JSON list of C-alpha atoms in Angstrom, two decimals:
[
{"chain": "A", "resi": 40, "resn": "MET", "atom": "CA", "xyz": [1.57, -21.26, 10.04]},
{"chain": "A", "resi": 41, "resn": "LYS", "atom": "CA", "xyz": [3.67, -18.52, 11.64]},
{"chain": "A", "resi": 42, "resn": "THR", "atom": "CA", "xyz": [7.71, -18.61, 11.86]},
{"chain": "A", "resi": 43, "resn": "GLU", "atom": "CA", "xyz": [10.24, -15.86, 13.55]},
{"chain": "A", "resi": 44, "resn": "LEU", "atom": "CA", "xyz": [13.53, -16.33, 10.94]},
{"chain": "A", "resi": 45, "resn": "THR", "atom": "CA", "xyz": [16.55, -14.29, 9.99]},
{"chain": "A", "resi": 46, "resn": "ILE", "atom": "CA", "xyz": [17.49, -14.11, 6.37]},
{"chain": "A", "resi": 47, "resn": "HIS", "atom": "CA", "xyz": [21.36, -13.20, 5.72]},
{"chain": "A", "resi": 48, "resn": "GLY", "atom": "CA", "xyz": [21.16, -11.13, 9.43]},
{"chain": "A", "resi": 49, "resn": "ARG", "atom": "CA", "xyz": [17.65, -9.57, 9.25]},
{"chain": "A", "resi": 50, "resn": "GLU", "atom": "CA", "xyz": [14.68, -10.44, 11.60]},
{"chain": "A", "resi": 51, "resn": "CYS", "atom": "CA", "xyz": [11.68, -11.79, 8.96]},
{"chain": "A", "resi": 52, "resn": "LEU", "atom": "CA", "xyz": [8.02, -13.10, 9.77]},
{"chain": "A", "resi": 53, "resn": "LEU", "atom": "CA", "xyz": [7.02, -15.63, 7.60]},
{"chain": "A", "resi": 54, "resn": "TYR", "atom": "CA", "xyz": [3.90, -16.85, 7.50]},
{"chain": "A", "resi": 55, "resn": "GLU", "atom": "CA", "xyz": [2.37, -19.82, 5.41]},
{"chain": "A", "resi": 56, "resn": "CYS", "atom": "CA", "xyz": [-1.10, -19.77, 4.55]},
{"chain": "A", "resi": 57, "resn": "GLY", "atom": "CA", "xyz": [-2.32, -22.65, 2.86]},
{"chain": "A", "resi": 58, "resn": "GLU", "atom": "CA", "xyz": [-0.72, -25.88, 1.12]},
{"chain": "A", "resi": 59, "resn": "ARG", "atom": "CA", "xyz": [1.06, -24.90, -2.02]},
{"chain": "A", "resi": 60, "resn": "PRO", "atom": "CA", "xyz": [1.02, -21.28, -2.51]},
{"chain": "A", "resi": 61, "resn": "GLN", "atom": "CA", "xyz": [0.82, -19.30, -5.40]},
{"chain": "A", "resi": 62, "resn": "VAL", "atom": "CA", "xyz": [1.28, -16.31, -5.17]},
{"chain": "A", "resi": 63, "resn": "LEU", "atom": "CA", "xyz": [4.44, -14.64, -2.36]},
{"chain": "A", "resi": 64, "resn": "LEU", "atom": "CA", "xyz": [3.96, -11.61, -0.21]},
{"chain": "A", "resi": 65, "resn": "ILE", "atom": "CA", "xyz": [6.67, -9.45, 0.63]},
{"chain": "A", "resi": 66, "resn": "GLN", "atom": "CA", "xyz": [6.25, -6.68, 3.35]},
{"chain": "A", "resi": 67, "resn": "PRO", "atom": "CA", "xyz": [8.65, -3.73, 4.62]},
{"chain": "A", "resi": 68, "resn": "LEU", "atom": "CA", "xyz": [7.60, -4.07, 8.71]},
{"chain": "A", "resi": 69, "resn": "GLY", "atom": "CA", "xyz": [7.78, -1.10, 11.18]},
{"chain": "A", "resi": 70, "resn": "VAL", "atom": "CA", "xyz": [8.09, -1.57, 14.83]},
{"chain": "A", "resi": 71, "resn": "HIS", "atom": "CA", "xyz": [4.87, 0.57, 14.71]},
{"chain": "A", "resi": 72, "resn": "GLU", "atom": "CA", "xyz": [3.44, -2.87, 12.91]},
{"chain": "A", "resi": 73, "resn": "ARG", "atom": "CA", "xyz": [4.09, -5.47, 15.03]},
{"chain": "A", "resi": 74, "resn": "ASN", "atom": "CA", "xyz": [1.30, -5.64, 16.64]},
{"chain": "A", "resi": 75, "resn": "THR", "atom": "CA", "xyz": [-1.21, -5.76, 13.74]},
{"chain": "A", "resi": 76, "resn": "ILE", "atom": "CA", "xyz": [0.30, -8.09, 11.49]},
{"chain": "A", "resi": 77, "resn": "ASP", "atom": "CA", "xyz": [-0.77, -11.22, 12.51]},
{"chain": "A", "resi": 78, "resn": "ASN", "atom": "CA", "xyz": [-4.23, -9.63, 12.19]},
{"chain": "A", "resi": 79, "resn": "GLU", "atom": "CA", "xyz": [-3.63, -8.55, 8.64]},
{"chain": "A", "resi": 80, "resn": "VAL", "atom": "CA", "xyz": [-2.40, -11.57, 7.10]},
{"chain": "A", "resi": 81, "resn": "ALA", "atom": "CA", "xyz": [-5.27, -13.21, 9.16]},
{"chain": "A", "resi": 82, "resn": "LEU", "atom": "CA", "xyz": [-7.45, -10.48, 7.32]},
{"chain": "A", "resi": 83, "resn": "ILE", "atom": "CA", "xyz": [-5.98, -11.88, 3.66]},
{"chain": "A", "resi": 84, "resn": "SER", "atom": "CA", "xyz": [-5.85, -15.56, 4.11]},
{"chain": "A", "resi": 85, "resn": "GLU", "atom": "CA", "xyz": [-10.01, -14.71, 4.94]},
{"chain": "A", "resi": 86, "resn": "ALA", "atom": "CA", "xyz": [-10.25, -12.67, 1.91]},
{"chain": "A", "resi": 87, "resn": "VAL", "atom": "CA", "xyz": [-8.94, -14.58, -0.84]},
{"chain": "A", "resi": 88, "resn": "LYS", "atom": "CA", "xyz": [-9.65, -18.23, 0.05]},
{"chain": "A", "resi": 89, "resn": "GLY", "atom": "CA", "xyz": [-6.37, -19.37, -1.13]},
{"chain": "A", "resi": 90, "resn": "PRO", "atom": "CA", "xyz": [-3.15, -20.03, -0.26]},
{"chain": "A", "resi": 91, "resn": "PHE", "atom": "CA", "xyz": [-0.06, -17.25, -0.03]},
{"chain": "A", "resi": 92, "resn": "VAL", "atom": "CA", "xyz": [3.65, -16.86, 1.62]},
{"chain": "A", "resi": 93, "resn": "MET", "atom": "CA", "xyz": [3.83, -13.10, 3.27]},
{"chain": "A", "resi": 94, "resn": "VAL", "atom": "CA", "xyz": [6.95, -12.39, 4.67]},
{"chain": "A", "resi": 95, "resn": "ALA", "atom": "CA", "xyz": [7.39, -9.64, 6.42]},
{"chain": "A", "resi": 96, "resn": "MET", "atom": "CA", "xyz": [10.90, -8.05, 6.83]},
{"chain": "A", "resi": 97, "resn": "ALA", "atom": "CA", "xyz": [12.31, -5.91, 9.72]},
{"chain": "A", "resi": 98, "resn": "ILE", "atom": "CA", "xyz": [12.82, -2.09, 9.27]},
{"chain": "A", "resi": 99, "resn": "ASN", "atom": "CA", "xyz": [14.40, -0.48, 12.17]},
{"chain": "A", "resi": 100, "resn": "ASP", "atom": "CA", "xyz": [15.32, 2.45, 10.49]},
{"chain": "A", "resi": 101, "resn": "TRP", "atom": "CA", "xyz": [12.00, 3.36, 9.37]},
{"chain": "A", "resi": 102, "resn": "GLU", "atom": "CA", "xyz": [13.36, 7.09, 7.21]},
{"chain": "A", "resi": 103, "resn": "ALA", "atom": "CA", "xyz": [16.27, 5.85, 6.07]},
{"chain": "A", "resi": 104, "resn": "GLU", "atom": "CA", "xyz": [15.49, 2.66, 4.81]},
{"chain": "A", "resi": 105, "resn": "LEU", "atom": "CA", "xyz": [12.46, 3.41, 2.44]},
{"chain": "A", "resi": 106, "resn": "THR", "atom": "CA", "xyz": [12.77, 7.19, 1.87]},
{"chain": "A", "resi": 107, "resn": "PRO", "atom": "CA", "xyz": [14.29, 7.08, -2.26]},
{"chain": "A", "resi": 108, "resn": "TRP", "atom": "CA", "xyz": [15.42, 9.94, -2.48]},
{"chain": "A", "resi": 109, "resn": "HIS", "atom": "CA", "xyz": [15.82, 13.40, 0.18]},
{"chain": "A", "resi": 110, "resn": "ASP", "atom": "CA", "xyz": [12.73, 15.41, 1.38]},
{"chain": "A", "resi": 111, "resn": "PRO", "atom": "CA", "xyz": [13.22, 18.32, 4.26]},
{"chain": "A", "resi": 112, "resn": "LYS", "atom": "CA", "xyz": [9.73, 18.19, 4.69]},
{"chain": "A", "resi": 113, "resn": "LEU", "atom": "CA", "xyz": [9.94, 14.13, 4.99]},
{"chain": "A", "resi": 114, "resn": "SER", "atom": "CA", "xyz": [13.26, 14.41, 7.14]},
{"chain": "A", "resi": 115, "resn": "LYS", "atom": "CA", "xyz": [15.73, 16.91, 8.12]},
{"chain": "A", "resi": 116, "resn": "ARG", "atom": "CA", "xyz": [18.44, 14.02, 8.83]},
{"chain": "A", "resi": 117, "resn": "GLN", "atom": "CA", "xyz": [21.11, 13.90, 5.88]},
{"chain": "A", "resi": 118, "resn": "GLU", "atom": "CA", "xyz": [21.54, 10.61, 6.02]},
{"chain": "A", "resi": 119, "resn": "VAL", "atom": "CA", "xyz": [17.52, 10.24, 4.18]},
{"chain": "A", "resi": 120, "resn": "GLY", "atom": "CA", "xyz": [17.64, 8.85, 1.41]},
{"chain": "A", "resi": 121, "resn": "ASP", "atom": "CA", "xyz": [21.04, 7.15, 0.96]},
{"chain": "A", "resi": 122, "resn": "HIS", "atom": "CA", "xyz": [20.50, 3.80, 1.94]},
{"chain": "A", "resi": 123, "resn": "VAL", "atom": "CA", "xyz": [16.79, 2.86, -0.16]},
{"chain": "A", "resi": 124, "resn": "PHE", "atom": "CA", "xyz": [19.10, 0.76, -2.19]},
{"chain": "A", "resi": 125, "resn": "GLU", "atom": "CA", "xyz": [20.31, -0.98, 0.62]},
{"chain": "A", "resi": 126, "resn": "THR", "atom": "CA", "xyz": [16.86, -1.77, 1.30]},
{"chain": "A", "resi": 127, "resn": "LEU", "atom": "CA", "xyz": [16.28, -3.02, -2.32]},
{"chain": "A", "resi": 128, "resn": "ASP", "atom": "CA", "xyz": [19.04, -5.29, -2.33]},
{"chain": "A", "resi": 129, "resn": "TYR", "atom": "CA", "xyz": [18.41, -7.37, 0.25]},
{"chain": "A", "resi": 130, "resn": "ILE", "atom": "CA", "xyz": [14.97, -7.82, -1.32]},
{"chain": "A", "resi": 131, "resn": "THR", "atom": "CA", "xyz": [16.32, -8.77, -4.69]},
{"chain": "A", "resi": 132, "resn": "GLU", "atom": "CA", "xyz": [19.54, -10.39, -4.16]},
{"chain": "A", "resi": 133, "resn": "HIS", "atom": "CA", "xyz": [19.25, -12.17, -0.28]},
{"chain": "A", "resi": 134, "resn": "LEU", "atom": "CA", "xyz": [14.66, -12.43, 0.34]},
{"chain": "A", "resi": 135, "resn": "MET", "atom": "CA", "xyz": [13.47, -13.11, -3.01]},
{"chain": "A", "resi": 136, "resn": "PRO", "atom": "CA", "xyz": [16.40, -16.18, -4.00]},
{"chain": "A", "resi": 137, "resn": "TYR", "atom": "CA", "xyz": [15.23, -17.38, -0.37]},
{"chain": "A", "resi": 138, "resn": "LEU", "atom": "CA", "xyz": [12.03, -17.76, -1.10]},
{"chain": "A", "resi": 139, "resn": "PHE", "atom": "CA", "xyz": [12.25, -18.88, -4.31]},
{"chain": "A", "resi": 140, "resn": "GLU", "atom": "CA", "xyz": [14.32, -21.68, -2.80]},
{"chain": "A", "resi": 141, "resn": "GLN", "atom": "CA", "xyz": [11.68, -22.61, -0.52]},
{"chain": "A", "resi": 142, "resn": "PHE", "atom": "CA", "xyz": [8.67, -22.25, -2.16]},
{"chain": "A", "resi": 143, "resn": "GLY", "atom": "CA", "xyz": [9.79, -22.02, -5.60]},
{"chain": "A", "resi": 144, "resn": "LYS", "atom": "CA", "xyz": [9.55, -19.03, -8.65]},
{"chain": "A", "resi": 145, "resn": "LEU", "atom": "CA", "xyz": [5.72, -18.12, -7.76]},
{"chain": "A", "resi": 146, "resn": "PRO", "atom": "CA", "xyz": [4.81, -14.34, -8.31]},
{"chain": "A", "resi": 147, "resn": "VAL", "atom": "CA", "xyz": [5.38, -11.74, -5.90]},
{"chain": "A", "resi": 148, "resn": "VAL", "atom": "CA", "xyz": [3.69, -8.81, -4.62]},
{"chain": "A", "resi": 149, "resn": "LEU", "atom": "CA", "xyz": [5.68, -6.00, -2.74]},
{"chain": "A", "resi": 150, "resn": "GLY", "atom": "CA", "xyz": [3.64, -3.76, -0.87]},
{"chain": "A", "resi": 151, "resn": "GLY", "atom": "CA", "xyz": [3.44, -1.89, 2.41]},
{"chain": "A", "resi": 152, "resn": "TYR", "atom": "CA", "xyz": [2.03, 1.39, 4.29]},
{"chain": "A", "resi": 153, "resn": "SER", "atom": "CA", "xyz": [2.95, 5.00, 4.77]},
{"chain": "A", "resi": 154, "resn": "LEU", "atom": "CA", "xyz": [6.49, 5.00, 3.69]},
{"chain": "A", "resi": 155, "resn": "ALA", "atom": "CA", "xyz": [6.96, 1.61, 2.81]},
{"chain": "A", "resi": 156, "resn": "GLY", "atom": "CA", "xyz": [3.57, 2.53, 0.40]},
{"chain": "A", "resi": 157, "resn": "LEU", "atom": "CA", "xyz": [5.90, 4.68, -1.16]},
{"chain": "A", "resi": 158, "resn": "PHE", "atom": "CA", "xyz": [9.21, 2.45, -1.62]},
{"chain": "A", "resi": 159, "resn": "ALA", "atom": "CA", "xyz": [7.32, -0.64, -3.47]},
{"chain": "A", "resi": 160, "resn": "ARG", "atom": "CA", "xyz": [6.01, 1.46, -5.88]},
{"chain": "A", "resi": 161, "resn": "TRP", "atom": "CA", "xyz": [9.18, 3.47, -6.41]},
{"chain": "A", "resi": 162, "resn": "ALA", "atom": "CA", "xyz": [10.96, -0.45, -6.08]},
{"chain": "A", "resi": 163, "resn": "VAL", "atom": "CA", "xyz": [9.28, -1.66, -9.25]},
{"chain": "A", "resi": 164, "resn": "SER", "atom": "CA", "xyz": [10.36, 2.05, -11.68]},
{"chain": "A", "resi": 165, "resn": "LYS", "atom": "CA", "xyz": [14.11, 0.37, -10.22]},
{"chain": "A", "resi": 166, "resn": "VAL", "atom": "CA", "xyz": [14.00, -3.01, -10.88]},
{"chain": "A", "resi": 167, "resn": "GLU", "atom": "CA", "xyz": [11.95, -5.50, -12.66]},
{"chain": "A", "resi": 168, "resn": "CYS", "atom": "CA", "xyz": [11.44, -8.95, -10.23]},
{"chain": "A", "resi": 169, "resn": "PHE", "atom": "CA", "xyz": [8.30, -7.89, -9.28]},
{"chain": "A", "resi": 170, "resn": "ASP", "atom": "CA", "xyz": [4.45, -8.68, -10.53]},
{"chain": "A", "resi": 171, "resn": "ALA", "atom": "CA", "xyz": [2.28, -6.40, -8.65]},
{"chain": "A", "resi": 172, "resn": "VAL", "atom": "CA", "xyz": [2.06, -3.60, -5.91]},
{"chain": "A", "resi": 173, "resn": "ALA", "atom": "CA", "xyz": [-0.04, -3.31, -2.91]},
{"chain": "A", "resi": 174, "resn": "ALA", "atom": "CA", "xyz": [0.53, 0.55, -1.64]},
{"chain": "A", "resi": 175, "resn": "ALA", "atom": "CA", "xyz": [-1.84, 1.49, 0.73]},
{"chain": "A", "resi": 176, "resn": "SER", "atom": "CA", "xyz": [-1.94, 5.41, 1.82]},
{"chain": "A", "resi": 177, "resn": "PRO", "atom": "CA", "xyz": [1.91, 5.41, 0.08]},
{"chain": "A", "resi": 178, "resn": "SER", "atom": "CA", "xyz": [3.83, 8.61, 1.06]},
{"chain": "A", "resi": 179, "resn": "LEU", "atom": "CA", "xyz": [3.67, 9.87, -2.98]},
{"chain": "A", "resi": 180, "resn": "TRP", "atom": "CA", "xyz": [3.27, 13.65, -1.78]},
{"chain": "A", "resi": 181, "resn": "ILE", "atom": "CA", "xyz": [7.31, 13.22, -1.36]},
{"chain": "A", "resi": 182, "resn": "VAL", "atom": "CA", "xyz": [9.30, 16.29, -3.13]},
{"chain": "A", "resi": 183, "resn": "ALA", "atom": "CA", "xyz": [9.55, 15.48, -6.95]},
{"chain": "A", "resi": 184, "resn": "TRP", "atom": "CA", "xyz": [7.37, 12.45, -6.93]},
{"chain": "A", "resi": 185, "resn": "CYS", "atom": "CA", "xyz": [5.27, 13.05, -10.28]},
{"chain": "A", "resi": 186, "resn": "GLY", "atom": "CA", "xyz": [8.08, 14.15, -12.04]},
{"chain": "A", "resi": 187, "resn": "PHE", "atom": "CA", "xyz": [9.74, 10.96, -11.24]},
{"chain": "A", "resi": 188, "resn": "SER", "atom": "CA", "xyz": [6.74, 8.80, -11.77]},
{"chain": "A", "resi": 189, "resn": "ASP", "atom": "CA", "xyz": [6.75, 10.35, -15.41]},
{"chain": "A", "resi": 190, "resn": "ALA", "atom": "CA", "xyz": [10.52, 9.80, -16.04]},
{"chain": "A", "resi": 191, "resn": "HIS", "atom": "CA", "xyz": [10.62, 5.93, -15.22]},
{"chain": "A", "resi": 192, "resn": "ASP", "atom": "CA", "xyz": [8.38, 3.09, -16.50]},
{"chain": "A", "resi": 193, "resn": "ILE", "atom": "CA", "xyz": [6.93, 0.37, -14.43]},
{"chain": "A", "resi": 194, "resn": "SER", "atom": "CA", "xyz": [7.44, -2.74, -14.46]},
{"chain": "A", "resi": 195, "resn": "ALA", "atom": "CA", "xyz": [4.98, -4.54, -11.88]},
{"chain": "A", "resi": 196, "resn": "ARG", "atom": "CA", "xyz": [1.93, -5.81, -14.06]},
{"chain": "A", "resi": 197, "resn": "TYR", "atom": "CA", "xyz": [-0.31, -4.25, -11.50]},
{"chain": "A", "resi": 198, "resn": "VAL", "atom": "CA", "xyz": [-0.90, -1.72, -8.69]},
{"chain": "A", "resi": 199, "resn": "TYR", "atom": "CA", "xyz": [-3.22, -0.86, -6.07]},
{"chain": "A", "resi": 200, "resn": "LEU", "atom": "CA", "xyz": [-3.27, 2.74, -4.45]},
{"chain": "A", "resi": 201, "resn": "SER", "atom": "CA", "xyz": [-5.14, 3.91, -1.44]},
{"chain": "A", "resi": 202, "resn": "LEU", "atom": "CA", "xyz": [-5.88, 6.78, 0.23]},
{"chain": "A", "resi": 203, "resn": "GLY", "atom": "CA", "xyz": [-7.60, 7.92, 3.68]},
{"chain": "A", "resi": 204, "resn": "GLU", "atom": "CA", "xyz": [-10.69, 10.76, 2.77]},
{"chain": "A", "resi": 205, "resn": "ARG", "atom": "CA", "xyz": [-8.78, 13.31, 5.09]},
{"chain": "A", "resi": 206, "resn": "GLU", "atom": "CA", "xyz": [-4.99, 12.78, 4.05]},
{"chain": "A", "resi": 207, "resn": "GLU", "atom": "CA", "xyz": [-5.58, 15.09, 1.92]},
{"chain": "A", "resi": 208, "resn": "PHE", "atom": "CA", "xyz": [-6.55, 17.46, 4.52]},
{"chain": "A", "resi": 209, "resn": "ALA", "atom": "CA", "xyz": [-3.68, 17.31, 6.56]},
{"chain": "A", "resi": 210, "resn": "LYS", "atom": "CA", "xyz": [-2.38, 20.85, 8.44]},
{"chain": "A", "resi": 211, "resn": "ASN", "atom": "CA", "xyz": [0.95, 19.91, 6.91]},
{"chain": "A", "resi": 212, "resn": "LYS", "atom": "CA", "xyz": [0.96, 21.73, 3.23]},
{"chain": "A", "resi": 213, "resn": "ALA", "atom": "CA", "xyz": [3.26, 19.56, 1.93]},
{"chain": "A", "resi": 214, "resn": "ILE", "atom": "CA", "xyz": [1.76, 16.57, 3.19]},
{"chain": "A", "resi": 215, "resn": "ALA", "atom": "CA", "xyz": [-1.84, 17.80, 2.45]},
{"chain": "A", "resi": 216, "resn": "GLN", "atom": "CA", "xyz": [-0.37, 17.33, -1.73]},
{"chain": "A", "resi": 217, "resn": "VAL", "atom": "CA", "xyz": [-1.14, 13.76, -1.71]},
{"chain": "A", "resi": 218, "resn": "GLY", "atom": "CA", "xyz": [-4.38, 13.71, -2.79]},
{"chain": "A", "resi": 219, "resn": "ASN", "atom": "CA", "xyz": [-3.54, 15.39, -5.49]},
{"chain": "A", "resi": 220, "resn": "ASN", "atom": "CA", "xyz": [-0.22, 12.88, -6.73]},
{"chain": "A", "resi": 221, "resn": "VAL", "atom": "CA", "xyz": [-2.53, 9.99, -5.75]},
{"chain": "A", "resi": 222, "resn": "ARG", "atom": "CA", "xyz": [-4.53, 11.34, -8.07]},
{"chain": "A", "resi": 223, "resn": "TRP", "atom": "CA", "xyz": [-2.09, 12.14, -10.62]},
{"chain": "A", "resi": 224, "resn": "GLU", "atom": "CA", "xyz": [-0.57, 8.80, -9.90]},
{"chain": "A", "resi": 225, "resn": "TYR", "atom": "CA", "xyz": [-3.49, 6.73, -10.88]},
{"chain": "A", "resi": 226, "resn": "ASP", "atom": "CA", "xyz": [-4.39, 8.90, -14.15]},
{"chain": "A", "resi": 227, "resn": "HIS", "atom": "CA", "xyz": [-0.27, 7.88, -14.83]},
{"chain": "A", "resi": 228, "resn": "LEU", "atom": "CA", "xyz": [-0.81, 4.36, -14.43]},
{"chain": "A", "resi": 229, "resn": "GLN", "atom": "CA", "xyz": [-4.25, 3.81, -16.24]},
{"chain": "A", "resi": 230, "resn": "ARG", "atom": "CA", "xyz": [-2.43, 5.70, -19.42]},
{"chain": "A", "resi": 231, "resn": "THR", "atom": "CA", "xyz": [0.42, 3.58, -18.79]},
{"chain": "A", "resi": 232, "resn": "ILE", "atom": "CA", "xyz": [-0.22, 0.23, -17.44]},
{"chain": "A", "resi": 233, "resn": "GLY", "atom": "CA", "xyz": [-4.15, 0.37, -18.59]},
{"chain": "A", "resi": 234, "resn": "ALA", "atom": "CA", "xyz": [-7.39, 0.95, -16.36]},
{"chain": "A", "resi": 235, "resn": "ASP", "atom": "CA", "xyz": [-7.79, -2.75, -15.70]},
{"chain": "A", "resi": 236, "resn": "ASN", "atom": "CA", "xyz": [-4.56, -2.81, -14.14]},
{"chain": "A", "resi": 237, "resn": "CYS", "atom": "CA", "xyz": [-4.82, -0.85, -11.38]},
{"chain": "A", "resi": 238, "resn": "THR", "atom": "CA", "xyz": [-7.57, 0.87, -8.93]},
{"chain": "A", "resi": 239, "resn": "LEU", "atom": "CA", "xyz": [-7.80, 3.61, -6.58]},
{"chain": "A", "resi": 240, "resn": "GLU", "atom": "CA", "xyz": [-9.43, 3.06, -3.40]},
{"chain": "A", "resi": 241, "resn": "TRP", "atom": "CA", "xyz": [-10.75, 5.55, -0.91]},
{"chain": "A", "resi": 242, "resn": "ASN", "atom": "CA", "xyz": [-10.91, 4.83, 2.91]},
{"chain": "A", "resi": 243, "resn": "PRO", "atom": "CA", "xyz": [-12.87, 6.71, 5.32]},
{"chain": "A", "resi": 244, "resn": "GLY", "atom": "CA", "xyz": [-10.34, 8.76, 7.85]},
{"chain": "A", "resi": 245, "resn": "ASN", "atom": "CA", "xyz": [-7.04, 9.75, 8.24]},
{"chain": "A", "resi": 246, "resn": "HIS", "atom": "CA", "xyz": [-3.97, 7.71, 7.54]},
{"chain": "A", "resi": 247, "resn": "PHE", "atom": "CA", "xyz": [-3.53, 6.90, 10.62]},
{"chain": "A", "resi": 248, "resn": "GLN", "atom": "CA", "xyz": [-6.28, 5.02, 10.72]},
{"chain": "A", "resi": 249, "resn": "ASP", "atom": "CA", "xyz": [-6.95, 0.71, 10.23]},
{"chain": "A", "resi": 250, "resn": "ASN", "atom": "CA", "xyz": [-3.23, 0.78, 8.63]},
{"chain": "A", "resi": 251, "resn": "ASP", "atom": "CA", "xyz": [-3.50, -3.42, 8.97]},
{"chain": "A", "resi": 252, "resn": "LYS", "atom": "CA", "xyz": [-7.38, -3.66, 7.08]},
{"chain": "A", "resi": 253, "resn": "ARG", "atom": "CA", "xyz": [-6.70, -0.79, 4.50]},
{"chain": "A", "resi": 254, "resn": "LEU", "atom": "CA", "xyz": [-2.86, -2.90, 3.14]},
{"chain": "A", "resi": 255, "resn": "ALA", "atom": "CA", "xyz": [-4.52, -6.14, 3.95]},
{"chain": "A", "resi": 256, "resn": "LYS", "atom": "CA", "xyz": [-7.38, -4.83, 0.81]},
{"chain": "A", "resi": 257, "resn": "ALA", "atom": "CA", "xyz": [-4.38, -4.14, -0.97]},
{"chain": "A", "resi": 258, "resn": "PHE", "atom": "CA", "xyz": [-2.87, -7.37, -1.16]},
{"chain": "A", "resi": 259, "resn": "ALA", "atom": "CA", "xyz": [-6.03, -9.46, -1.26]},
{"chain": "A", "resi": 260, "resn": "TRP", "atom": "CA", "xyz": [-6.04, -7.24, -4.43]},
{"chain": "A", "resi": 261, "resn": "CYS", "atom": "CA", "xyz": [-3.33, -7.70, -5.84]},
{"chain": "A", "resi": 262, "resn": "ILE", "atom": "CA", "xyz": [-3.06, -11.84, -5.19]},
{"chain": "A", "resi": 263, "resn": "ARG", "atom": "CA", "xyz": [-6.74, -11.96, -7.56]},
{"chain": "A", "resi": 264, "resn": "GLN", "atom": "CA", "xyz": [-4.92, -10.18, -9.92]},
{"chain": "A", "resi": 265, "resn": "THR", "atom": "CA", "xyz": [-1.32, -12.14, -10.08]},
{"chain": "A", "resi": 266, "resn": "PRO", "atom": "CA", "xyz": [-2.04, -15.67, -9.26]},
{"chain": "A", "resi": 267, "resn": "CYS", "atom": "CA", "xyz": [-5.20, -15.84, -11.37]},
{"chain": "A", "resi": 268, "resn": "GLN", "atom": "CA", "xyz": [-3.25, -14.18, -14.34]},
{"chain": "A", "resi": 269, "resn": "SER", "atom": "CA", "xyz": [-0.75, -17.49, -13.45]},
{"chain": "A", "resi": 270, "resn": "LEU", "atom": "CA", "xyz": [-3.88, -19.60, -13.81]},
{"chain": "A", "resi": 271, "resn": "ARG", "atom": "CA", "xyz": [-5.07, -19.18, -16.67]},
{"chain": "A", "resi": 272, "resn": "MET", "atom": "CA", "xyz": [-1.43, -19.17, -18.65]},
{"chain": "A", "resi": 273, "resn": "VAL", "atom": "CA", "xyz": [-1.17, -22.89, -16.71]},
{"chain": "A", "resi": 274, "resn": "HIS", "atom": "CA", "xyz": [-4.96, -23.45, -17.73]},
{"chain": "A", "resi": 275, "resn": "GLN", "atom": "CA", "xyz": [-3.96, -22.15, -21.71]},
{"chain": "A", "resi": 276, "resn": "GLN", "atom": "CA", "xyz": [-0.52, -24.41, -22.02]},
{"chain": "A", "resi": 277, "resn": "ASN", "atom": "CA", "xyz": [-1.86, -28.00, -19.82]},
{"chain": "A", "resi": 278, "resn": "ASN", "atom": "CA", "xyz": [-5.85, -27.13, -20.43]},
{"chain": "A", "resi": 279, "resn": "VAL", "atom": "CA", "xyz": [-6.44, -28.00, -16.69]},
{"chain": "A", "resi": 280, "resn": "GLY", "atom": "CA", "xyz": [-8.26, -25.98, -14.01]},
{"chain": "A", "resi": 281, "resn": "GLY", "atom": "CA", "xyz": [-6.95, -24.12, -11.82]},
{"chain": "A", "resi": 282, "resn": "MET", "atom": "CA", "xyz": [-8.00, -22.96, -8.06]},
{"chain": "A", "resi": 283, "resn": "ASN", "atom": "CA", "xyz": [-10.84, -19.76, -7.67]},
{"chain": "A", "resi": 284, "resn": "TRP", "atom": "CA", "xyz": [-9.42, -17.08, -6.20]},
{"chain": "A", "resi": 285, "resn": "SER", "atom": "CA", "xyz": [-12.89, -14.76, -6.11]}
]
């Protein structure tokens, strides 16, 4: 079921897939993604065969609202890098409380594509309220990413990374660093959160190919990790069976 609604002044799309959801998915949604989000959610539902809620929150200024700090090679606009905490505060102070009130305090997966994937990975180094990160083709080529990641602990237990095989061959030399930085990030995550709790998937094509399919795979992987852990804990405590998410 899809519902268009406004939550604390921001337009959102709410998808309820099945009864008694076990996980909440949050995705910053750019204008360019509004034609593909329905298919993305359908692909997630088909992949996991279990109940979840997805909230896609409208992002009107893609660069300004999602970029964690200023990088002149990413944008020459000076305000880019100044508003990311407003986006994070909206999620933690308004969106998540609304979702918890409606559906219960469930595990939360924050995810996105490109700059939204960068934002999701950055966010879990700033707050401790997300269980997993679905970062599809994240813009980890931003200046000083590896230094930031190395200096900040990650609070999420699970992280999914992906990249297109052609992305590191971009003509722009700054963007072409994404391959090295994503490989570095994956190695860093294996050391810090454990090899079983993160993954890196390579997809055919460049950055602008199958965005909805790549992000659906990212969310599906996170769903398989996060609710399973939650249900295993319930089983241990109550000696009852859980749902099969395989």
